[in-house]
Amino acid sequence: MVQLPTVAASEVRCARIDTPLGDYELLDFGGGRRLERWGPWLVERPDVHATGAPRDANWSADWVFLRELGAGGHWEPTRSGLPSRWEASLGGERVHCRLGSDGRVGVEARDLLIGRWLRERIEGCYDLDEIRVLNLFAGNGYVSSQALAAGATVVHVDADAAMIELARSHCGDEQVEFVRENVMDYVEDLLRRQQRFDMIVLPVPPLGHGPRGQLWDREVDLPRLVRHLPRLVSDDCLGIWLSTDGGAITWKAESLGQLLREVLPGHTIEPLQLEVASVDGRVLPAGVAARWFDDTEFLQTGGQPLTAAQLEERLDAHMISIGAAEGPARALADHPRETQDFVLRCAAMVARTSSGMAFNFVAHVCGALRLMDEAGVEAWLLHCMDVYDTRGLHPAVAAFKEVEGFARSYRARQTGVAFEDVAGVLEAFVHGLNGRRLKLEAGEHPYTDSETIFLPPTLSRFEGRDANFQLYKAMVVHQWAQTWFGTWRLDVAAAVDRYADSERALACFHGLETLRLDACIERQLPGIHRQMRPLRAATDAGMDQRWRLAAAQLGRPGATVDDSLGLLDSVLDAPLPEPAAYQGVLRPQEVARVRKARIDADRQRFRMVLMKLKQELRPDEDAGAPESEQQEADGGLPFRLKKVEAQDSVDGFAFEIELDGRPVPAPGNVRSVMASILQDLGDIPEEYLHAAGDGAYFAGDTGERSAEDVWKGTYHEEGAFLYNEWDYERQNYRKNWAVVREMDVHPSYDHFVDRTLHKYRGLAMELRRTFEALRGEDRLLKKQPYGDDVDIDALVEALADARHGEEMSERLFTKLHKLERDIAVMFMVDMSGSTKGWINDAEREALALLCESLETLGDRYAIYGFSGMTRKRCEIYRVKRFDEPYDETVRARISGIRPRDYTRMGATIRHLGGLLNEVEARTRLLVTLSDGKPDDYDAYRGAYGIEDTRMALIEAKRSGIHPFCITIDTEARDYLSHMYGAVNYAVIDEVRKLPLKVSDIYRRLTS
Amino acid sequence: MTAQVLKPEEYFITEEPYYEPVGNEIEVFEAAWDNQLPVLLKGPTGCGKTRFMEHMAWRLKRPLITVSCHDDLTASDLVGRFLIRGGETVWVDGPLSRAVRAGGICYLDEIVEARKDTTVVIHPLADDRRVLPMEKLGELLEAGDDFCMAISYNPGYQSVLKDLKQSTRQRFVALEFDYPSPELEAKIIVRESGIEPPLAEQLVKFAQMTRNLKGSGLEEGASTRLLVHAAKLVKSGIDPVAACRSSIAQALTDDEEMLAAVNELSASVF
Ligand SMILES: Nc1ncnc2c1ncn2[C@@H]1O[C@H](COP(=O)(O)OP(=O)(O)O)[C@@H](O)[C@H]1O
Ligand SMILES: [Mg+2]
């Protein structure tokens, strides 16, 4: 799980209202009571925060609020004739003062702070059409009126009728909707209606009651309410204010902050201690709050660059330790605001994955910005994130530090060509050339080990992309030519070792070989030779006489590598010509190692394939039978090799295999081994047909495990599949991110299917009838213009018509119309923990009925369940494979489907989509049965999971699969249409209808 | 040449169709014909199967009736059906019946593409009964000694559905076709298109390259037919690389990357 940085107590700042403020003053407090002036009147009321002694012992309030046990309290005038409602001015605005039954008058300090923040956020913003504010536990209307004044529309929710009345008098009726409801119920209603807001204000009370007595208990309900917030905020949400009166130990500012961060990570969280200062400067606490907002919002500060301090404050939100961002913030302060915002945005994005990564990013970003444009910096960051995903933090930190190298190749890529971008074409190109299949890989210098060609990651030697691509191609051809025209049939390492200066000898040898190979290429691939010639212009221009002589000799058709070696002495002392641009280097030791391993393996493989061939050709002579010939007795094979002419081999000949003096057709694997041996040795030694001693030993495949090595040491990956996952924030895939494993559902032999069929016997029968009608049966079409048989009825009719002198119809035939169903369907069944109970039962029943229907239809189908926990444990449970019959075991597995953990849908779709694509069918359907959104224990929830799932579905669609989702999440419509497209899902509103509906939906889908 | 209407079973090929034997296929076919055995031609598209049949029809002096099978082709399409003419129902033979009556060669090209029920009518013809059941007429049509049935089939398609059933396969003498050897293929191209031999050799070399790519990006390499097409374009003055691009590369793949690679390959040959 991604570890979110916790909101620390040290981050808490104070937000204070200083009095006097207009007509309002906090005059004194202490002993559990406070004395204030609202306009002309003094009021005294209880306050738990008012600890210590008051400044003045004798207060002379006009109104005093007295608590009564169990019944709140009441206001007592100290004189007669006092008003209980009046108005006061608060620095320019009027507020209604009313003696509330809760002991409140006017507005609370908290309301003032909320009001200020709302105005600040909303007024600075002009790019949202209509800003909607949700004010929960809204109270007297002051906050709502502030939002209205700033230009927003407000939904004002409060349970108390009198409060709503008061608020209405504050705000009027324009642009505001007053809702008298229990907050919890109302919020759930909003979710159902998919309402979202640009700002949300929640000054939550410790306890409260809804209009019908529903209890609000902060300790229980607050976390629940906060968890709904992600689905209430709009995409450009300006902020959330969450506050509560202090007093409870559980609710400190930082714990409110933490609550918000957990559900809505990635934005700035500001924990606040609220307070009011009295006229004599003493501070009275007024509750705690946490604000959540995106402070990279450019408009909020009018485009002015942020100061180092502002930057640090913003960056701190993403750091593990306070103070870490100081240096980077200082450096960043010199950049224009756009750049600062870009960095802040990136930092927030990285912080979602790791705050350590975020730190490293900001630490190096200014350096990166000096070297590259923003697109480059972003590419660099994504590169580092990839490294982090696949190899962990330390290599990623190294990648951050290597920004210069990255910038160099980035710049090169702008003008030049990146290996990655052309690898596909080059690889196909080199596969088209003759000989052993060569792999291509990026490496520092161009060279080959005789199986892989290494090429520089980027080429920018020339101006245009095309010229650089041609250079790549020339490099590939040169390296290929070494393997095809026999450079490595010589033990080059040993040959040059005989020279005192073996390095120079190697360089000369390479020069000579290049001359020879280029001549070969000219003869065999004149087109490519023409393209390569300019790349060796410098070589040809300044060539010494001795080199020219050598070139003439090596240019002759029969020249071999031995001729190059023979000429080495003659050019050793002559000045070395400029190497050709595509020449690269020779690594004789590496070739020797790879080549030796291959020769050994080929020898073994050759014997293996011949042994198999023998068994095929003479099946009666099995292992125990007496050997007929002497050579077979000592392990030899009864084959002979015969040289035959072959134009497409480099030596002009190949081998045919003879058995008993007659040529036998060699299967593909035999031919390819022979070709490989021939390419290495120029011959197939006779001894290859004889015993090699350890005939049973086979040098099997090695390598090819890089994907699995990714997690080596931290996680056991044996037998797992790795899939990429889409990170919408990065707009990029996380490589090999989800680890998927297939396992069998544990069968449960309890006649569940039989019982289900019995339970729904009426329905089952009806389904069978409908599906039978759908089966790929012949239908006799009558009155066809042509067909297989005469339609006697039509004919009689037509003849009668003709008698009457009418025109005779030509539609006189019957025709058999074949409805061939060619459908393969994969059912993907949610086995997450949330399906526990009813839903699981319904799913299993649905499957039981469905299988019955599918068997009637004859469509090919498979059923897999899915669940798992975190990306490292995505589990896919086999219920029925495509090639499995619907038998007792499958029925027992259906019964054995049990709810498990979470739903990481993307990986499942990728895996099952792959399986589905292996099936040959005209139509491929992937049907998901689910109870809700993609969700996993780690960050795979909310938008991330939905977006990955959507991407997986898009991939599936591209590969020709039709995805469809059947769900019982009634709130599913908003995200389902986003994931599946508007018509590719069905929502079933009652669980018990699932078994009835699924077969029906399938029928409609496929007919 | 003026167009004239001929019924296929009455059409005898009089001029020798050019066919370059690759192995002993001519002898085998003749032997099969002598023994009234049906023949199965196996091999990738464009390697000369159709041309071979034309050649054999000429050689054996029999009419050739070719049916290209497709997925709507039913047994009635082969055997025949009733039609109404002037108020009367009349039976009209299908191509297979006509071939049997005329003692011709019936060549069912790409047999696996046809409906499964077509095999029902070819089986009795393909074994030693040599009869064609004409159910609608309630008749059995017995084949004469001259009648010959040949079917073709491309084993290259990876599909299980497109596989020939054993029961069908085992009734036929199988002839395996493949691309001719490089020398032969060049010779064929020269003969078919009239281009110079060196150019034909280069075309064959390029074809070899695309055949190397079979299974790693291409479903099939360039067939002899495509090479002949390219050669004809070259003969009419099109640059060889351009000719390969439009008549070969585009026919082989739609994939951008593969197209680029194939074009690079052709550019390297000429
Ligand atoms: N052995 C051959 N002799 C002469 N021409 C051939 C031969 N093989 C292929 N061809 C050429 O290839 C073209 C395509 O062959 P075709 O018989 O239509 O292929 P298939 O029927 O196997 O798909 C022919 O028109 C001809 O030009
Ligand atoms: Mg053909």
Coordinates of C-alpha atoms in Angstrom, one line a residue, chain A residues 424-425 428-429 431-434 437 469-470 473 524-528 530 647-648 787-790 795 799 808 812-813 818 820 822 920, chain B residues 74 76 81-84 87 89 115 136 159-161 182-183 202 205 208-209 212-214 216 257-258 260-261 264-265 267-270:
Chain A
G424 CA 10.3 -2.7 -34.2
V425 CA 11.1 -1.9 -37.9
A428 CA 11.6 -7.1 -38.6
F429 CA 14.2 -5.9 -41.1
H431 CA 14.7 -11.0 -39.4
G432 CA 14.1 -10.7 -43.1
L433 CA 17.8 -11.0 -43.8
N434 CA 19.2 -14.5 -44.0
R437 CA 17.4 -14.7 -35.9
F469 CA 17.5 5.9 -39.3
Q470 CA 19.7 5.0 -42.3
K473 CA 20.1 0.4 -40.5
Q524 CA 24.1 -9.4 -52.3
L525 CA 22.2 -6.3 -51.3
P526 CA 23.2 -3.6 -53.8
G527 CA 20.4 -1.3 -52.6
I528 CA 21.6 -1.2 -49.0
R530 CA 24.3 2.3 -52.1
Q647 CA 21.6 -20.6 -53.4
D648 CA 20.3 -19.0 -50.3
G787 CA -33.1 -22.0 -53.2
D788 CA -32.7 -25.7 -52.7
D789 CA -36.2 -26.9 -53.3
V790 CA -39.4 -26.0 -55.0
L795 CA -45.8 -22.9 -57.1
L799 CA -49.6 -21.5 -61.5
M808 CA -46.2 -15.3 -62.3
L812 CA -40.9 -20.3 -55.8
F813 CA -38.2 -21.8 -53.7
K818 CA -28.1 -21.7 -41.6
E820 CA -24.2 -20.6 -37.5
D822 CA -19.7 -18.6 -33.9
E920 CA -11.1 -18.9 -32.7
Chain B
T74 CA -23.9 -25.7 -50.2
S76 CA -27.0 -28.1 -53.8
R81 CA -31.4 -27.9 -58.2
F82 CA -34.8 -27.5 -59.7
L83 CA -35.6 -24.3 -61.5
I84 CA -38.9 -23.2 -63.0
G87 CA -44.3 -23.0 -65.6
T89 CA -39.9 -27.4 -63.0
R115 CA -20.1 -25.6 -45.8
K136 CA -33.4 -34.4 -55.1
S159 CA -7.5 -22.0 -37.5
V160 CA -8.8 -25.3 -36.1
L161 CA -12.0 -24.7 -37.9
P182 CA 14.9 -19.8 -56.2
E183 CA 16.2 -20.7 -59.7
Q202 CA 16.5 -10.0 -57.0
K205 CA 15.7 -12.8 -53.0
Q208 CA 12.8 -15.0 -49.5
M209 CA 13.3 -12.2 -47.1
N212 CA 11.8 -15.3 -43.4
L213 CA 9.3 -13.1 -41.7
K214 CA 6.5 -15.5 -41.8
S216 CA 7.1 -13.0 -36.9
E257 CA 5.9 -1.1 -38.7
M258 CA 5.9 -4.3 -40.9
A260 CA 8.3 0.0 -43.2
A261 CA 10.5 -3.1 -42.6
E264 CA 13.4 -1.4 -46.3
L265 CA 14.1 -4.9 -47.3
A267 CA 15.1 -1.2 -51.0
S268 CA 18.1 -3.1 -49.9
V269 CA 17.9 -5.7 -52.7
F270 CA 17.7 -3.5 -55.8

